[in-house]
CSV table of C-alpha atoms in Angstrom, one decimal:
chain,number,residue,atom,x,y,z
A,430,MET,CA,-4.6,6.2,15.5
A,431,PRO,CA,-5.2,7.6,19.0
A,432,GLU,CA,-6.9,11.1,19.4
A,433,THR,CA,-3.7,12.2,21.3
A,434,ILE,CA,-0.5,10.6,20.4
A,435,ARG,CA,1.7,10.0,23.3
A,436,VAL,CA,5.3,10.3,22.6
A,437,LEU,CA,8.6,9.5,24.5
A,438,VAL,CA,11.8,11.2,23.4
A,439,VAL,CA,15.0,9.4,24.0
A,440,ASP,CA,18.3,11.0,23.4
A,441,ASP,CA,21.5,11.6,25.5
A,442,GLU,CA,21.9,15.2,24.3
A,443,PRO,CA,19.5,17.6,26.1
A,444,MET,CA,19.4,20.1,23.3
A,445,VAL,CA,18.1,17.3,20.9
A,446,CYS,CA,15.5,16.2,23.4
A,447,ALA,CA,14.4,19.8,23.8
A,448,HIS,CA,14.4,20.5,20.0
A,449,LEU,CA,12.3,17.4,19.3
A,450,SER,CA,9.9,17.9,22.2
A,451,THR,CA,9.4,21.6,21.0
A,452,ILE,CA,8.5,20.4,17.5
A,453,LEU,CA,6.2,17.7,18.5
A,454,GLY,CA,4.5,19.8,21.3
A,455,SER,CA,3.5,22.3,18.6
A,456,ALA,CA,1.1,19.7,17.1
A,457,PRO,CA,-2.5,19.8,18.7
A,458,ASP,CA,-2.7,16.0,18.6
A,459,ILE,CA,0.8,15.1,20.0
A,460,GLU,CA,1.8,15.1,23.7
A,461,VAL,CA,5.4,14.4,24.7
A,462,VAL,CA,4.9,12.6,28.0
A,463,ASP,CA,8.6,12.3,28.9
A,464,GLU,CA,12.3,12.5,27.8
A,465,ALA,CA,15.0,9.9,28.7
A,466,ARG,CA,18.7,10.2,28.5
A,467,ASP,CA,19.7,6.5,28.0
A,468,GLY,CA,18.1,3.2,27.2
A,469,ALA,CA,17.5,2.1,30.9
A,470,ALA,CA,15.6,5.2,31.5
A,471,ALA,CA,13.7,4.8,28.2
A,472,VAL,CA,12.6,1.3,29.3
A,473,GLU,CA,11.4,2.7,32.6
A,474,ALA,CA,9.5,5.6,31.0
A,475,VAL,CA,7.7,3.2,28.7
A,476,VAL,CA,6.5,1.2,31.7
A,477,ARG,CA,5.5,4.3,33.5
A,478,HIS,CA,3.9,6.3,30.8
A,479,ARG,CA,2.7,3.7,28.2
A,480,PRO,CA,3.5,6.0,25.1
A,481,ASP,CA,2.2,5.3,21.7
A,482,VAL,CA,5.5,6.2,20.0
A,483,VAL,CA,9.0,6.2,21.2
A,484,LEU,CA,11.7,8.2,19.3
A,485,MET,CA,14.8,6.4,20.2
A,486,ASP,CA,18.4,7.5,19.7
A,487,LEU,CA,20.5,4.5,18.9
A,488,ARG,CA,24.0,5.6,20.0
A,489,MET,CA,24.1,6.5,23.7
A,490,PRO,CA,26.5,5.7,26.6
A,491,GLY,CA,25.3,3.1,29.1
A,492,VAL,CA,22.3,1.1,27.9
A,493,ASP,CA,22.2,2.1,24.1
A,494,GLY,CA,19.2,2.5,22.1
A,495,LEU,CA,19.4,-0.9,20.3
A,496,THR,CA,19.3,-2.7,23.6
A,497,ALA,CA,16.4,-0.6,24.8
A,498,THR,CA,14.5,-1.2,21.5
A,499,GLU,CA,14.9,-5.0,21.9
A,500,ARG,CA,13.5,-4.7,25.5
A,501,ILE,CA,10.7,-2.5,24.6
A,502,CYS,CA,9.7,-4.4,21.5
A,503,THR,CA,9.2,-7.6,23.7
A,504,MET,CA,6.7,-5.9,26.1
A,505,PRO,CA,3.0,-6.6,25.7
A,506,ASP,CA,1.2,-3.8,23.7
A,507,ALA,CA,4.6,-2.4,22.9
A,508,PRO,CA,4.6,1.2,21.5
A,509,ALA,CA,6.0,1.9,18.0
A,510,VAL,CA,9.7,2.5,18.3
A,511,VAL,CA,11.3,4.8,15.6
A,512,ALA,CA,15.1,4.9,15.6
A,513,LEU,CA,16.7,8.3,15.5
A,514,THR,CA,20.0,8.5,14.0
A,515,THR,CA,22.5,11.0,12.4
A,516,PHE,CA,23.5,8.3,9.9
A,517,ASP,CA,21.5,7.4,7.0
A,518,ALA,CA,21.2,3.6,7.2
A,519,ASP,CA,24.1,1.8,8.8
A,520,LYS,CA,24.1,-1.9,10.2
A,521,TYR,CA,23.2,-0.4,13.6
A,522,VAL,CA,20.0,1.0,12.3
A,523,LEU,CA,19.3,-2.5,10.5
A,524,ARG,CA,19.7,-4.3,13.8
A,525,ALA,CA,17.2,-1.9,15.4
A,526,LEU,CA,14.7,-2.6,12.6
A,527,ARG,CA,15.2,-6.4,12.9
A,528,ALA,CA,14.7,-6.0,16.7
A,529,GLY,CA,11.2,-4.5,16.0
A,530,ALA,CA,11.6,-0.8,15.3
A,531,VAL,CA,8.9,0.3,12.8
A,532,GLY,CA,11.4,2.6,10.9
A,533,PHE,CA,14.0,5.3,11.2
A,534,LEU,CA,14.3,9.0,11.0
A,535,VAL,CA,17.5,11.1,10.6
A,536,LYS,CA,17.6,13.9,13.3
A,537,SER,CA,17.7,16.7,10.5
A,538,THR,CA,14.1,15.6,9.5
A,539,PRO,CA,12.3,18.9,8.8
A,540,PRO,CA,9.8,19.7,11.6
A,541,GLN,CA,6.5,19.2,9.7
A,542,ASP,CA,7.8,15.8,8.2
A,543,LEU,CA,8.7,14.8,11.7
A,544,ILE,CA,5.2,15.5,13.0
A,545,GLY,CA,3.7,13.7,10.1
A,546,LEU,CA,5.9,10.7,10.4
A,547,VAL,CA,5.0,10.4,14.3
A,548,ARG,CA,1.3,10.2,13.2
A,549,VAL,CA,2.2,7.5,10.6
A,550,ALA,CA,4.0,5.5,13.3
A,551,ALA,CA,1.1,5.9,15.8
A,552,ASP,CA,-1.3,4.8,13.0
A,553,GLY,CA,0.7,1.5,12.7
A,554,HIS,CA,2.6,2.1,9.5
A,555,THR,CA,6.3,1.9,8.6
A,556,VAL,CA,8.3,5.1,9.0
A,557,LEU,CA,10.8,4.7,6.1
A,558,SER,CA,11.3,7.1,3.1
A,559,GLU,CA,12.1,5.8,-0.3
A,560,GLU,CA,15.7,7.1,0.0
A,561,ALA,CA,16.1,5.5,3.5
A,562,LYS,CA,14.8,2.2,2.0
A,563,ARG,CA,17.4,2.3,-0.8
A,564,ARG,CA,20.2,3.0,1.6
A,565,LEU,CA,18.9,0.3,4.0
A,566,LEU,CA,18.7,-2.3,1.3
A,567,ALA,CA,22.3,-1.5,0.3
A,568,ALA,CA,23.4,-2.1,3.8
A,569,THR,CA,21.8,-5.6,4.0
A,570,GLY,CA,23.5,-6.6,0.6
A,571,GLY,CA,26.3,-8.7,2.2
A,572,GLU,CA,24.3,-10.6,4.8
A,573,GLN,CA,24.5,-14.3,3.6
A,574,SER,CA,22.9,-15.7,6.7
A,575,ALA,CA,20.0,-13.4,6.5
A,576,ARG,CA,19.2,-14.5,3.0
A,577,GLU,CA,19.5,-18.1,3.9
A,578,ARG,CA,17.2,-17.6,6.8
A,579,ALA,CA,14.6,-15.7,4.7
A,580,VAL,CA,14.6,-18.3,1.9
A,581,GLY,CA,14.0,-21.0,4.5
A,582,LEU,CA,11.1,-19.2,6.2
A,583,THR,CA,9.4,-18.4,2.8
A,584,ARG,CA,9.3,-22.0,1.9
A,585,GLU,CA,6.6,-22.6,4.6
A,586,LEU,CA,4.4,-19.9,2.9
A,587,THR,CA,1.5,-20.6,0.5
A,588,GLU,CA,1.5,-19.3,-3.0
A,589,ARG,CA,-1.0,-16.5,-2.0
A,590,GLU,CA,1.1,-15.6,1.1
A,591,ILE,CA,4.1,-15.2,-1.2
A,592,GLU,CA,2.1,-12.8,-3.3
A,593,VAL,CA,1.2,-10.9,-0.2
A,594,LEU,CA,4.8,-10.8,1.1
A,595,THR,CA,6.1,-9.6,-2.3
A,596,CYS,CA,3.6,-6.7,-2.1
A,597,LEU,CA,4.8,-5.8,1.5
A,598,GLY,CA,8.3,-5.7,0.2
A,599,ARG,CA,7.3,-3.2,-2.3
A,600,GLY,CA,5.9,-1.0,0.5
A,601,MET,CA,2.2,-1.4,-0.5
A,602,SER,CA,-0.6,-0.7,2.1
A,603,ASN,CA,-3.4,-3.3,2.7
A,604,ALA,CA,-5.6,-1.3,0.4
A,605,GLN,CA,-3.2,-1.4,-2.4
A,606,ILE,CA,-2.5,-5.2,-1.9
A,607,ALA,CA,-6.3,-5.8,-1.8
A,608,ALA,CA,-6.7,-3.9,-5.1
A,609,ARG,CA,-3.7,-5.7,-6.7
A,610,LEU,CA,-4.6,-9.2,-5.7
A,611,HIS,CA,-8.5,-8.8,-5.8
A,612,LEU,CA,-8.9,-9.5,-2.2
A,613,SER,CA,-10.9,-7.7,0.6
A,614,GLU,CA,-8.8,-5.5,2.9
A,615,ALA,CA,-9.9,-7.7,5.9
A,616,THR,CA,-8.6,-10.8,3.9
A,617,VAL,CA,-5.3,-9.1,3.5
A,618,LYS,CA,-4.9,-8.2,7.1
A,619,SER,CA,-5.6,-11.8,8.0
A,620,TYR,CA,-3.0,-13.0,5.6
A,621,VAL,CA,-0.4,-10.4,6.9
A,622,SER,CA,-1.2,-11.4,10.5
A,623,ARG,CA,-0.5,-15.1,9.8
A,624,MET,CA,2.6,-14.4,7.8
A,625,LEU,CA,4.1,-12.4,10.6
A,626,VAL,CA,3.9,-15.4,12.9
A,627,LYS,CA,5.2,-17.9,10.2
A,628,LEU,CA,8.0,-15.6,9.4
A,629,GLU,CA,8.9,-14.7,13.0
A,630,CYS,CA,8.5,-11.1,12.3
A,631,GLU,CA,7.4,-8.2,14.7
A,632,ASN,CA,5.9,-6.0,12.1
A,633,ARG,CA,5.4,-5.2,8.3
A,634,LEU,CA,8.6,-3.6,8.0
A,635,GLN,CA,10.5,-6.7,8.9
A,636,ALA,CA,8.5,-8.8,6.8
A,637,GLY,CA,9.2,-6.3,3.9
A,638,LEU,CA,12.9,-6.7,4.6
A,639,LEU,CA,12.7,-10.4,4.6
A,640,ALA,CA,11.0,-10.3,1.2
A,641,TYR,CA,14.2,-8.5,-0.1
A,642,ASP,CA,16.4,-10.9,1.7
A,643,ALA,CA,14.5,-13.8,0.1
A,644,GLY,CA,15.0,-12.3,-3.3
A,645,LEU,CA,11.1,-11.9,-3.8
A,646,VAL,CA,11.7,-8.2,-4.7
A,647,PRO,CA,14.6,-6.8,-6.7
A,648,ARG,CA,17.0,-4.5,-4.9
């Protein structure tokens, strides 16, 4: 995690931006480098400021947050994008996660939780509560094409990689996976990196969702 976490806040409501910026700016290790009002401005701000974390509203006029997330996540050394929403976990959020967002937060998240979760995102981890995960999995339940794709991709994995992927689906950290499978953390990290390529996933969260889609982890 960087010594100072550089954050870009994206929302078409000025009051929401101001509220989030005030909360995050109260933390000694977080700097809000800019605010953007739509997806196009967000992409430009990422290029200009190179933030570590982007808090991205999904529903905005003009270029929406989903489109911006897709563009940002394809950039070299892309920042961690966390989707912001007033909805708990609809299909729009799911599309953002599949595009590369590392998680999502509802805008009513308590201030101290928001600060802590931004730190989690900056440290390379998933930002997703257990309740959010349950709602998200409910939203994926009817996607037959996603299940078929997931099953096809997991056929390319070794038995050990399947074990690691199952652990990712259960939300386990590298340290927890290492203890469960009697491996070193470095070995687990290597497995995860290779699997992300094989599974065409941008991050651990996408791989974890794919584990659910493939039926490796019960819903």
